[in-house]
Every structure is written in C-alpha cells, then in structure tokens.
Amino acid sequence: MIRNVALTGAVIAVVVATVSCSSTRYVIDHDSRHDFSSYSSYAWFKLAAPPDEAKPPTEANTILTRRIRWAVDGELASKGFVEKPVGDADFLVTYSLVLQSRMVMYHSGWSAPYGCCGWGGWGWGVGWGGGRTSVDTYTDGTIVVDVLDTGTRKLVWRGIVESAFKGQNPDDEKIRKVVARVMADFPPA
C-alpha cells in the first residue's frame, strides 16, 4: 500500500515537472493608437547585423530561419496581405530568433529500497534512499515577430513565442503552428 502511494507520488511529481518546463508562452503587444485598417501589403525588413564578434549561432542555421520566414509569409498571405518591395509596402515585418542552452535537474528523493532490521526483519519498505538525480540539457528557442509602420519605421506590433521549440531543428509543422498562434490576432481589431 505504502509502495503504491510513493510510486503514485513520484509519477505525479515527474508529470508536473515535465509539464511546467515545457509550456510555450505567447506575448502579444501593439500600439493601441495605431490604425492597422489600411494595411494590405508588406515587405521584409532586415534588422541591422550585430558586430562580427556577437553574431548569433542561428545565422548558420539557414534551414530554421527559412522555416520561420515561410511560416510568417504563409500567415500573412492567408490574411490577404501581399508581399511587395519595401518602397511600395504598407508595413514592414521582421523576426528575431533567440536560442538559449537550458539545463534542467531532476531529483527523486524517494525510493523503495530493500532493507533490513526494521520491524519484522527483511522486506520492502518506503523511505528516503538517496534517490536519483539526472541532468538534462536542451536548446530553447524563442521567436519574436515585429511589424513596423513603413512611413514612420516605428514598431507597431510585436508577437513573442517563448519556448517555441526545444532542440536545434524543429520541423516545419512545429514552426508553422507557433507562428500561426502568435499571429492569430494580427492585425489587431
């Protein structure tokens, strides 16, 4: 009986730790005084490159950066926006990608050791047995999509997907889903 309770408790702890560490968070913000109703076309805006010594490691992963761009293009096209040259577009769109190495430590302090010298001699029991500790490292990806007004070049809308993916190479479908979710409310009503 006690063994089943301890096992159930350990399973619940692992599930809670896994779910809490893997949640994707969406943050959307926009200029509430800006009129988005006249927007019908967009152009890609290239952000200024950082100094050579500070270049992010994502620059080498052109497959991932293309996936993000294709997903944003697909979402904008599904909303009726047409891509045009910078001089002819109503708004500019760009994105940033942040990859961070994360470490998670799991510790199970509970165990069901085989022991001796308790009440009744040898047998199974539940107790503190030192447990098990494991460390997991992974890459956490955050995507930031920005929309700038062409005339003012000021930021008017931003969508952030924190923990958009785990690992270096998420597939097309994963990227498409998180971009669709973050851009669901663009343009704001």
mmCIF file of C-alpha atoms in Angstrom:
data_model
loop_
_atom_site.group_PDB
_atom_site.id
_atom_site.type_symbol
_atom_site.label_atom_id
_atom_site.label_comp_id
_atom_site.label_asym_id
_atom_site.label_seq_id
_atom_site.Cartn_x
_atom_site.Cartn_y
_atom_site.Cartn_z
ATOM 1 C CA MET A 1 0.000 0.000 0.000
ATOM 2 C CA ILE A 2 2.698 2.486 1.023
ATOM 3 C CA ARG A 3 4.712 1.465 -2.029
ATOM 4 C CA ASN A 4 1.789 2.308 -4.347
ATOM 5 C CA VAL A 5 1.345 5.713 -2.695
ATOM 6 C CA ALA A 6 5.054 6.506 -3.108
ATOM 7 C CA LEU A 7 5.043 5.343 -6.737
ATOM 8 C CA THR A 8 1.942 7.437 -7.499
ATOM 9 C CA GLY A 9 3.528 10.466 -5.826
ATOM 10 C CA ALA A 10 6.722 10.051 -7.854
ATOM 11 C CA VAL A 11 4.770 9.759 -11.131
ATOM 12 C CA ILE A 12 2.739 12.904 -10.336
ATOM 13 C CA ALA A 13 5.928 14.839 -9.498
ATOM 14 C CA VAL A 14 7.539 13.840 -12.799
ATOM 15 C CA VAL A 15 4.425 14.810 -14.798
ATOM 16 C CA VAL A 16 4.137 18.203 -13.062
ATOM 17 C CA ALA A 17 7.850 18.928 -13.601
ATOM 18 C CA THR A 18 7.647 17.938 -17.268
ATOM 19 C CA VAL A 19 4.522 19.990 -17.985
ATOM 20 C CA SER A 20 5.783 23.087 -16.170
ATOM 21 C CA CYS A 21 9.114 23.028 -18.011
ATOM 22 C CA SER A 22 7.662 22.591 -21.471
ATOM 23 C CA SER A 23 4.991 25.250 -21.740
ATOM 24 C CA THR A 24 5.074 27.669 -24.647
ATOM 25 C CA ARG A 25 4.242 31.259 -23.717
ATOM 26 C CA TYR A 26 2.782 33.776 -26.173
ATOM 27 C CA VAL A 27 3.109 37.524 -25.574
ATOM 28 C CA ILE A 28 1.387 39.947 -27.949
ATOM 29 C CA ASP A 29 1.603 43.736 -27.807
ATOM 30 C CA HIS A 30 0.644 46.541 -30.165
ATOM 31 C CA ASP A 31 0.273 50.304 -30.344
ATOM 32 C CA SER A 32 -3.401 50.762 -29.488
ATOM 33 C CA ARG A 33 -3.449 54.215 -31.158
ATOM 34 C CA HIS A 34 -2.183 52.890 -34.491
ATOM 35 C CA ASP A 35 -4.628 52.325 -37.382
ATOM 36 C CA PHE A 36 -4.000 48.918 -38.975
ATOM 37 C CA SER A 37 -7.097 49.037 -41.220
ATOM 38 C CA SER A 38 -5.298 50.461 -44.267
ATOM 39 C CA TYR A 39 -2.686 47.690 -44.369
ATOM 40 C CA SER A 40 -2.804 45.442 -47.431
ATOM 41 C CA SER A 41 0.858 44.810 -48.297
ATOM 42 C CA TYR A 42 4.111 44.106 -46.517
ATOM 43 C CA ALA A 43 7.837 43.839 -47.127
ATOM 44 C CA TRP A 44 10.585 42.093 -45.240
ATOM 45 C CA PHE A 45 12.757 44.414 -43.199
ATOM 46 C CA LYS A 46 16.297 43.308 -42.412
ATOM 47 C CA LEU A 47 17.497 44.273 -38.954
ATOM 48 C CA ALA A 48 20.970 45.714 -38.598
ATOM 49 C CA ALA A 49 23.529 42.956 -38.121
ATOM 50 C CA PRO A 50 25.337 42.832 -34.778
ATOM 51 C CA PRO A 51 29.121 43.257 -34.674
ATOM 52 C CA ASP A 52 31.041 40.257 -36.043
ATOM 53 C CA GLU A 53 32.102 39.021 -32.601
ATOM 54 C CA ALA A 54 28.488 38.981 -31.379
ATOM 55 C CA LYS A 55 26.853 37.170 -34.298
ATOM 56 C CA PRO A 56 24.261 34.708 -33.050
ATOM 57 C CA PRO A 57 24.752 30.996 -33.775
ATOM 58 C CA THR A 58 21.396 30.919 -35.593
ATOM 59 C CA GLU A 59 22.895 32.622 -38.624
ATOM 60 C CA ALA A 60 24.412 29.310 -39.672
ATOM 61 C CA ASN A 61 21.063 27.512 -39.448
ATOM 62 C CA THR A 62 19.537 28.879 -42.630
ATOM 63 C CA ILE A 63 17.060 25.996 -42.768
ATOM 64 C CA LEU A 64 15.464 27.107 -39.492
ATOM 65 C CA THR A 65 15.428 30.776 -40.457
ATOM 66 C CA ARG A 66 13.773 29.917 -43.797
ATOM 67 C CA ARG A 67 11.138 27.865 -41.966
ATOM 68 C CA ILE A 68 10.243 30.863 -39.819
ATOM 69 C CA ARG A 69 10.105 33.213 -42.807
ATOM 70 C CA TRP A 70 7.930 30.781 -44.804
ATOM 71 C CA ALA A 71 5.571 30.416 -41.838
ATOM 72 C CA VAL A 72 5.218 34.208 -41.455
ATOM 73 C CA ASP A 73 4.704 34.593 -45.237
ATOM 74 C CA GLY A 74 2.037 31.889 -45.125
ATOM 75 C CA GLU A 75 0.171 33.520 -42.240
ATOM 76 C CA LEU A 76 0.229 36.964 -43.852
ATOM 77 C CA ALA A 77 -0.907 35.536 -47.218
ATOM 78 C CA SER A 78 -3.781 33.688 -45.505
ATOM 79 C CA LYS A 79 -4.950 37.066 -44.159
ATOM 80 C CA GLY A 80 -4.859 38.625 -47.642
ATOM 81 C CA PHE A 81 -1.607 40.566 -47.327
ATOM 82 C CA VAL A 82 0.599 40.760 -50.425
ATOM 83 C CA GLU A 83 4.387 40.952 -50.345
ATOM 84 C CA LYS A 84 5.806 43.985 -52.179
ATOM 85 C CA PRO A 85 9.134 45.826 -52.381
ATOM 86 C CA VAL A 86 9.986 47.945 -49.335
ATOM 87 C CA GLY A 87 9.083 51.251 -51.058
ATOM 88 C CA ASP A 88 5.583 50.022 -52.006
ATOM 89 C CA ALA A 89 4.597 48.159 -48.812
ATOM 90 C CA ASP A 90 2.217 49.406 -46.117
ATOM 91 C CA PHE A 91 4.134 47.737 -43.301
ATOM 92 C CA LEU A 92 7.448 46.007 -42.681
ATOM 93 C CA VAL A 93 7.865 42.655 -40.987
ATOM 94 C CA THR A 94 10.931 41.097 -39.429
ATOM 95 C CA TYR A 95 11.722 38.463 -36.856
ATOM 96 C CA SER A 96 14.413 37.564 -34.370
ATOM 97 C CA LEU A 97 15.389 34.129 -33.166
ATOM 98 C CA VAL A 98 16.974 33.519 -29.780
ATOM 99 C CA LEU A 99 18.488 30.120 -28.970
ATOM 100 C CA GLN A 100 19.464 29.502 -25.371
ATOM 101 C CA SER A 101 21.019 26.445 -23.837
ATOM 102 C CA ARG A 102 18.989 25.343 -20.816
ATOM 103 C CA MET A 103 19.684 22.841 -18.083
ATOM 104 C CA VAL A 104 17.076 21.030 -16.024
ATOM 105 C CA MET A 105 17.898 18.951 -12.984
ATOM 106 C CA TYR A 106 15.516 16.259 -11.808
ATOM 107 C CA HIS A 107 15.863 14.726 -8.363
ATOM 108 C CA SER A 108 13.792 11.951 -6.920
ATOM 109 C CA GLY A 109 14.450 11.748 -3.219
ATOM 110 C CA TRP A 110 12.074 8.872 -2.776
ATOM 111 C CA SER A 111 12.953 5.280 -3.295
ATOM 112 C CA ALA A 112 11.649 1.896 -2.312
ATOM 113 C CA PRO A 113 14.765 0.184 -1.018
ATOM 114 C CA TYR A 114 15.067 -3.373 0.162
ATOM 115 C CA GLY A 115 16.175 -3.054 3.747
ATOM 116 C CA CYS A 116 16.786 -4.938 6.892
ATOM 117 C CA CYS A 117 16.461 -4.686 10.561
ATOM 118 C CA GLY A 118 13.077 -2.967 10.642
ATOM 119 C CA TRP A 119 10.068 -4.301 12.452
ATOM 120 C CA GLY A 120 9.782 -7.850 11.260
ATOM 121 C CA GLY A 121 13.231 -8.301 9.672
ATOM 122 C CA TRP A 122 13.936 -8.196 5.936
ATOM 123 C CA GLY A 123 11.432 -6.806 3.421
ATOM 124 C CA TRP A 124 10.426 -3.990 1.110
ATOM 125 C CA GLY A 125 9.777 -0.573 2.533
ATOM 126 C CA VAL A 126 9.315 3.017 1.520
ATOM 127 C CA GLY A 127 11.824 5.518 2.748
ATOM 128 C CA TRP A 128 14.471 8.037 1.986
ATOM 129 C CA GLY A 129 17.043 6.148 -0.008
ATOM 130 C CA GLY A 130 19.082 8.936 -1.524
ATOM 131 C CA GLY A 131 17.038 8.932 -4.702
ATOM 132 C CA ARG A 132 18.278 9.626 -8.172
ATOM 133 C CA THR A 133 19.441 12.864 -9.784
ATOM 134 C CA SER A 134 19.632 13.423 -13.518
ATOM 135 C CA VAL A 135 20.551 16.469 -15.572
ATOM 136 C CA ASP A 136 19.112 17.238 -18.993
ATOM 137 C CA THR A 137 20.341 19.990 -21.310
ATOM 138 C CA TYR A 138 18.406 21.260 -24.296
ATOM 139 C CA THR A 139 18.189 24.239 -26.622
ATOM 140 C CA ASP A 140 15.220 26.526 -26.032
ATOM 141 C CA GLY A 141 14.071 28.650 -28.977
ATOM 142 C CA THR A 142 12.225 31.966 -28.740
ATOM 143 C CA ILE A 143 10.785 33.685 -31.824
ATOM 144 C CA VAL A 144 9.996 37.421 -31.926
ATOM 145 C CA VAL A 145 7.925 38.765 -34.859
ATOM 146 C CA ASP A 146 7.887 42.556 -35.288
ATOM 147 C CA VAL A 147 5.740 44.760 -37.510
ATOM 148 C CA LEU A 148 6.888 48.301 -38.269
ATOM 149 C CA ASP A 149 4.973 51.062 -39.989
ATOM 150 C CA THR A 150 6.626 51.815 -43.341
ATOM 151 C CA GLY A 151 6.219 55.595 -43.072
ATOM 152 C CA THR A 152 7.498 56.054 -39.527
ATOM 153 C CA ARG A 153 9.667 52.910 -39.220
ATOM 154 C CA LYS A 154 8.310 52.586 -35.688
ATOM 155 C CA LEU A 155 7.321 49.326 -34.065
ATOM 156 C CA VAL A 156 3.509 48.977 -34.059
ATOM 157 C CA TRP A 157 3.015 45.259 -33.278
ATOM 158 C CA ARG A 158 5.106 42.548 -31.611
ATOM 159 C CA GLY A 159 4.479 38.859 -31.065
ATOM 160 C CA ILE A 160 6.785 36.770 -28.904
ATOM 161 C CA VAL A 161 6.778 32.995 -28.620
ATOM 162 C CA GLU A 162 8.849 31.977 -25.613
ATOM 163 C CA SER A 163 9.945 28.335 -25.605
ATOM 164 C CA ALA A 164 8.611 27.983 -29.143
ATOM 165 C CA PHE A 165 10.614 24.796 -29.556
ATOM 166 C CA LYS A 166 13.131 22.588 -27.857
ATOM 167 C CA GLY A 167 16.187 21.438 -29.765
ATOM 168 C CA GLN A 168 18.177 22.873 -32.646
ATOM 169 C CA ASN A 169 15.968 21.738 -35.542
ATOM 170 C CA PRO A 170 12.202 21.909 -35.083
ATOM 171 C CA ASP A 171 10.226 20.678 -38.079
ATOM 172 C CA ASP A 172 8.154 22.783 -40.485
ATOM 173 C CA GLU A 173 4.860 21.878 -38.812
ATOM 174 C CA LYS A 174 6.001 22.948 -35.322
ATOM 175 C CA ILE A 175 7.228 26.312 -36.627
ATOM 176 C CA ARG A 176 4.045 26.811 -38.666
ATOM 177 C CA LYS A 177 1.857 26.139 -35.610
ATOM 178 C CA VAL A 178 3.641 28.524 -33.246
ATOM 179 C CA VAL A 179 3.792 31.291 -35.867
ATOM 180 C CA ALA A 180 0.087 30.806 -36.666
ATOM 181 C CA ARG A 181 -0.774 31.066 -32.977
ATOM 182 C CA VAL A 182 1.335 34.180 -32.332
ATOM 183 C CA MET A 183 -0.036 35.929 -35.449
ATOM 184 C CA ALA A 184 -3.653 34.892 -34.870
ATOM 185 C CA ASP A 185 -4.558 38.396 -33.663
ATOM 186 C CA PHE A 186 -2.673 40.324 -36.320
ATOM 187 C CA PRO A 187 -3.806 42.833 -37.362
ATOM 188 C CA PRO A 188 -5.454 43.852 -34.077
ATOM 189 C CA ALA A 189 -9.125 44.756 -34.283
#
